[in-house]
């Protein structure tokens, strides 16, 4: 597959980390603090169940067709599902906006090639906290939870910001919002 020219000039803040780390929760709280100062991407996922994580459900056929047409700035498969950032992400970046998105650690090498300004935020928590959060979601069996926890990062993170998400949501959200403001302040202007 040919890698497109870097998407930009806006910045992509890609939030990565293990399942159960609280990425979506921190992103939603940070977006509230930013009061419209960031474009929050909604991932497309080949899951029809809309409970839990905020996403746009897409059929396998539609996902495959859009992927083949090169409509996704970033796409990956994990846990038997297809995930993607939609075309609106490319449009927001072309307009010079900062985009906040939940991504995958495994896509970082590709993302570093695809986005002119990529910033990685790694959100994590201790294994026992992750296990408790995953069990509370009720979407997976105990064996599936163990399998998720055993999954090691597929790429070097080289994160620009690390958040150990064990305190109040407001603390992690404030750190993430401050980081996004910093990225936005350093953004090149679009004529």
mmCIF file of C-alpha atoms in Angstrom:
data_model
loop_
_atom_site.group_PDB
_atom_site.id
_atom_site.type_symbol
_atom_site.label_atom_id
_atom_site.label_comp_id
_atom_site.label_asym_id
_atom_site.label_seq_id
_atom_site.Cartn_x
_atom_site.Cartn_y
_atom_site.Cartn_z
ATOM 1 C CA UNK A 1 0.000 0.000 0.000
ATOM 2 C CA UNK A 2 1.292 3.452 -0.888
ATOM 3 C CA UNK A 3 1.531 5.888 2.005
ATOM 4 C CA UNK A 4 -0.156 9.215 1.172
ATOM 5 C CA UNK A 5 1.658 12.511 1.652
ATOM 6 C CA UNK A 6 1.550 13.630 5.274
ATOM 7 C CA UNK A 7 -1.818 14.879 6.455
ATOM 8 C CA UNK A 8 -1.624 18.405 7.820
ATOM 9 C CA UNK A 9 -0.795 21.191 8.495
ATOM 10 C CA UNK A 10 -2.932 20.622 11.592
ATOM 11 C CA UNK A 11 -1.785 18.335 14.400
ATOM 12 C CA UNK A 12 -3.041 14.892 15.359
ATOM 13 C CA UNK A 13 -2.903 14.122 19.082
ATOM 14 C CA UNK A 14 -3.183 10.339 19.125
ATOM 15 C CA UNK A 15 -4.156 8.873 22.502
ATOM 16 C CA UNK A 16 -2.936 5.296 22.887
ATOM 17 C CA UNK A 17 -2.713 2.766 25.676
ATOM 18 C CA UNK A 18 -4.103 -0.526 26.883
ATOM 19 C CA UNK A 19 -7.792 -1.332 26.953
ATOM 20 C CA UNK A 20 -9.305 -0.149 30.220
ATOM 21 C CA UNK A 21 -6.832 2.705 30.711
ATOM 22 C CA UNK A 22 -9.627 5.282 30.412
ATOM 23 C CA UNK A 23 -8.623 6.891 27.123
ATOM 24 C CA UNK A 24 -12.181 7.732 25.998
ATOM 25 C CA UNK A 25 -13.092 9.046 29.457
ATOM 26 C CA UNK A 26 -10.075 11.371 29.593
ATOM 27 C CA UNK A 27 -10.625 12.526 26.019
ATOM 28 C CA UNK A 28 -14.266 13.420 26.660
ATOM 29 C CA UNK A 29 -13.411 15.310 29.849
ATOM 30 C CA UNK A 30 -10.503 17.124 28.146
ATOM 31 C CA UNK A 31 -12.720 18.089 25.195
ATOM 32 C CA UNK A 32 -15.192 19.592 27.666
ATOM 33 C CA UNK A 33 -12.380 21.644 29.242
ATOM 34 C CA UNK A 34 -11.231 22.773 25.791
ATOM 35 C CA UNK A 35 -14.757 24.003 24.996
ATOM 36 C CA UNK A 36 -14.583 23.463 21.234
ATOM 37 C CA UNK A 37 -10.878 24.205 20.895
ATOM 38 C CA UNK A 38 -10.173 20.769 19.430
ATOM 39 C CA UNK A 39 -11.732 18.454 16.869
ATOM 40 C CA UNK A 40 -12.465 15.145 18.625
ATOM 41 C CA UNK A 41 -12.458 12.278 16.143
ATOM 42 C CA UNK A 42 -15.055 9.552 16.488
ATOM 43 C CA UNK A 43 -13.528 6.239 15.467
ATOM 44 C CA UNK A 44 -15.303 4.045 13.000
ATOM 45 C CA UNK A 45 -15.531 0.493 14.356
ATOM 46 C CA UNK A 46 -16.942 -2.667 12.827
ATOM 47 C CA UNK A 47 -19.009 -3.221 15.971
ATOM 48 C CA UNK A 48 -22.763 -2.666 15.904
ATOM 49 C CA UNK A 49 -22.991 -2.448 19.701
ATOM 50 C CA UNK A 50 -22.890 1.259 20.560
ATOM 51 C CA UNK A 51 -22.653 0.831 24.335
ATOM 52 C CA UNK A 52 -19.392 1.750 25.999
ATOM 53 C CA UNK A 53 -16.874 3.564 23.816
ATOM 54 C CA UNK A 54 -18.068 6.405 21.616
ATOM 55 C CA UNK A 55 -17.763 5.259 18.015
ATOM 56 C CA UNK A 56 -19.498 5.200 14.649
ATOM 57 C CA UNK A 57 -20.610 1.655 13.797
ATOM 58 C CA UNK A 58 -19.693 0.547 10.272
ATOM 59 C CA UNK A 59 -20.294 -2.766 8.532
ATOM 60 C CA UNK A 60 -17.364 -4.939 7.497
ATOM 61 C CA UNK A 61 -18.332 -4.404 3.841
ATOM 62 C CA UNK A 62 -18.427 -0.592 4.132
ATOM 63 C CA UNK A 63 -15.194 -0.609 6.122
ATOM 64 C CA UNK A 64 -13.436 -2.718 3.503
ATOM 65 C CA UNK A 65 -14.713 -0.586 0.613
ATOM 66 C CA UNK A 66 -13.635 2.702 2.253
ATOM 67 C CA UNK A 67 -10.259 1.198 3.151
ATOM 68 C CA UNK A 68 -9.711 0.016 -0.427
ATOM 69 C CA UNK A 69 -10.673 3.485 -1.706
ATOM 70 C CA UNK A 70 -8.092 5.120 0.589
ATOM 71 C CA UNK A 71 -10.692 7.142 2.481
ATOM 72 C CA UNK A 72 -9.269 6.512 5.949
ATOM 73 C CA UNK A 73 -6.290 8.575 7.103
ATOM 74 C CA UNK A 74 -5.490 5.737 9.519
ATOM 75 C CA UNK A 75 -6.997 2.255 9.894
ATOM 76 C CA UNK A 76 -6.148 -0.899 11.826
ATOM 77 C CA UNK A 77 -7.521 -4.198 13.044
ATOM 78 C CA UNK A 78 -7.525 -5.278 16.674
ATOM 79 C CA UNK A 79 -9.484 -7.751 18.761
ATOM 80 C CA UNK A 80 -11.239 -9.058 15.633
ATOM 81 C CA UNK A 81 -12.601 -5.624 14.691
ATOM 82 C CA UNK A 82 -11.754 -2.980 12.108
ATOM 83 C CA UNK A 83 -11.020 0.546 13.376
ATOM 84 C CA UNK A 84 -10.436 3.759 11.416
ATOM 85 C CA UNK A 85 -10.207 7.517 11.611
ATOM 86 C CA UNK A 86 -12.660 8.895 9.064
ATOM 87 C CA UNK A 87 -12.215 11.379 6.211
ATOM 88 C CA UNK A 88 -13.317 14.266 8.469
ATOM 89 C CA UNK A 89 -9.991 13.891 10.291
ATOM 90 C CA UNK A 90 -8.094 14.615 7.061
ATOM 91 C CA UNK A 91 -10.357 17.626 6.423
ATOM 92 C CA UNK A 92 -9.834 19.012 9.937
ATOM 93 C CA UNK A 93 -6.071 18.598 9.644
ATOM 94 C CA UNK A 94 -6.060 20.254 6.209
ATOM 95 C CA UNK A 95 -7.885 23.204 7.821
ATOM 96 C CA UNK A 96 -5.090 23.492 10.397
ATOM 97 C CA UNK A 97 -7.078 22.166 13.346
ATOM 98 C CA UNK A 98 -5.822 20.071 16.251
ATOM 99 C CA UNK A 99 -7.485 16.656 16.189
ATOM 100 C CA UNK A 100 -7.724 14.465 19.291
ATOM 101 C CA UNK A 101 -8.182 10.763 18.494
ATOM 102 C CA UNK A 102 -8.141 7.409 20.240
ATOM 103 C CA UNK A 103 -5.699 5.209 18.353
ATOM 104 C CA UNK A 104 -3.675 2.041 18.530
ATOM 105 C CA UNK A 105 -0.085 1.584 19.652
ATOM 106 C CA UNK A 106 0.425 -0.787 16.720
ATOM 107 C CA UNK A 107 -0.270 1.989 14.188
ATOM 108 C CA UNK A 108 2.417 4.373 15.458
ATOM 109 C CA UNK A 109 5.057 3.578 12.787
ATOM 110 C CA UNK A 110 2.493 4.176 10.034
ATOM 111 C CA UNK A 111 1.016 7.227 11.777
ATOM 112 C CA UNK A 112 4.470 8.790 12.034
ATOM 113 C CA UNK A 113 4.687 8.605 8.242
ATOM 114 C CA UNK A 114 1.133 9.738 7.512
ATOM 115 C CA UNK A 115 0.778 12.839 9.708
ATOM 116 C CA UNK A 116 2.909 15.954 9.363
ATOM 117 C CA UNK A 117 2.441 16.823 13.059
ATOM 118 C CA UNK A 118 1.789 13.785 15.248
ATOM 119 C CA UNK A 119 1.828 13.878 19.045
ATOM 120 C CA UNK A 120 1.441 10.678 21.061
ATOM 121 C CA UNK A 121 -0.225 10.592 24.468
ATOM 122 C CA UNK A 122 0.152 7.305 26.348
ATOM 123 C CA UNK A 123 -2.575 6.661 28.915
ATOM 124 C CA UNK A 124 -2.174 3.651 31.170
ATOM 125 C CA UNK A 125 -2.954 2.230 34.609
ATOM 126 C CA UNK A 126 -1.625 -0.629 36.743
ATOM 127 C CA UNK A 127 -2.648 -4.131 35.558
ATOM 128 C CA UNK A 128 -5.051 -4.689 38.457
ATOM 129 C CA UNK A 129 -6.872 -1.427 37.650
ATOM 130 C CA UNK A 130 -7.059 -2.326 33.965
ATOM 131 C CA UNK A 131 -8.466 -5.766 34.812
ATOM 132 C CA UNK A 132 -11.102 -4.259 37.106
ATOM 133 C CA UNK A 133 -12.177 -1.693 34.481
ATOM 134 C CA UNK A 134 -12.345 -4.274 31.695
ATOM 135 C CA UNK A 135 -14.401 -6.639 33.838
ATOM 136 C CA UNK A 136 -16.779 -3.788 34.731
ATOM 137 C CA UNK A 137 -17.471 -3.149 31.022
ATOM 138 C CA UNK A 138 -18.976 -6.627 30.791
ATOM 139 C CA UNK A 139 -18.182 -7.022 27.083
ATOM 140 C CA UNK A 140 -15.615 -9.804 27.457
ATOM 141 C CA UNK A 141 -15.088 -13.039 29.314
ATOM 142 C CA UNK A 142 -12.394 -13.337 31.986
ATOM 143 C CA UNK A 143 -10.187 -15.177 29.443
ATOM 144 C CA UNK A 144 -10.622 -12.349 26.907
ATOM 145 C CA UNK A 145 -9.739 -9.782 29.571
ATOM 146 C CA UNK A 146 -6.554 -11.727 30.404
ATOM 147 C CA UNK A 147 -5.682 -11.865 26.683
ATOM 148 C CA UNK A 148 -6.078 -8.084 26.358
ATOM 149 C CA UNK A 149 -3.867 -7.507 29.379
ATOM 150 C CA UNK A 150 -1.179 -9.843 28.040
ATOM 151 C CA UNK A 151 -0.957 -7.910 24.775
ATOM 152 C CA UNK A 152 2.341 -6.029 24.642
ATOM 153 C CA UNK A 153 2.824 -2.843 22.652
ATOM 154 C CA UNK A 154 3.736 -3.618 19.048
ATOM 155 C CA UNK A 155 5.866 -0.503 18.604
ATOM 156 C CA UNK A 156 8.065 1.852 20.553
ATOM 157 C CA UNK A 157 5.793 4.499 22.018
ATOM 158 C CA UNK A 158 8.128 7.495 22.231
ATOM 159 C CA UNK A 159 5.187 9.298 23.833
ATOM 160 C CA UNK A 160 5.106 13.070 24.083
ATOM 161 C CA UNK A 161 2.961 12.813 27.229
ATOM 162 C CA UNK A 162 2.479 9.953 29.717
ATOM 163 C CA UNK A 163 -0.634 9.852 31.904
ATOM 164 C CA UNK A 164 -0.946 7.239 34.660
ATOM 165 C CA UNK A 165 -4.736 7.320 34.928
ATOM 166 C CA UNK A 166 -5.382 6.272 38.511
ATOM 167 C CA UNK A 167 -6.479 9.532 40.148
ATOM 168 C CA UNK A 168 -9.617 11.587 39.642
ATOM 169 C CA UNK A 169 -10.658 11.954 35.996
ATOM 170 C CA UNK A 170 -10.327 15.726 36.331
ATOM 171 C CA UNK A 171 -6.558 15.421 36.959
ATOM 172 C CA UNK A 172 -5.785 13.382 33.857
ATOM 173 C CA UNK A 173 -8.221 15.409 31.756
ATOM 174 C CA UNK A 174 -6.572 18.678 32.827
ATOM 175 C CA UNK A 175 -3.132 17.337 31.833
ATOM 176 C CA UNK A 176 -4.462 16.207 28.465
ATOM 177 C CA UNK A 177 -6.288 19.513 27.848
ATOM 178 C CA UNK A 178 -3.168 21.510 28.740
ATOM 179 C CA UNK A 179 -1.123 19.415 26.335
ATOM 180 C CA UNK A 180 -3.658 19.928 23.516
ATOM 181 C CA UNK A 181 -3.602 23.696 24.175
ATOM 182 C CA UNK A 182 0.205 23.630 23.938
ATOM 183 C CA UNK A 183 0.051 21.746 20.625
ATOM 184 C CA UNK A 184 -2.538 24.201 19.304
ATOM 185 C CA UNK A 185 -0.478 27.208 20.327
ATOM 186 C CA UNK A 186 2.476 25.869 18.357
ATOM 187 C CA UNK A 187 0.413 25.130 15.234
ATOM 188 C CA UNK A 188 1.344 26.814 11.953
ATOM 189 C CA UNK A 189 -1.260 29.207 10.613
ATOM 190 C CA UNK A 190 -3.285 28.246 7.558
ATOM 191 C CA UNK A 191 -3.775 30.943 4.926
#
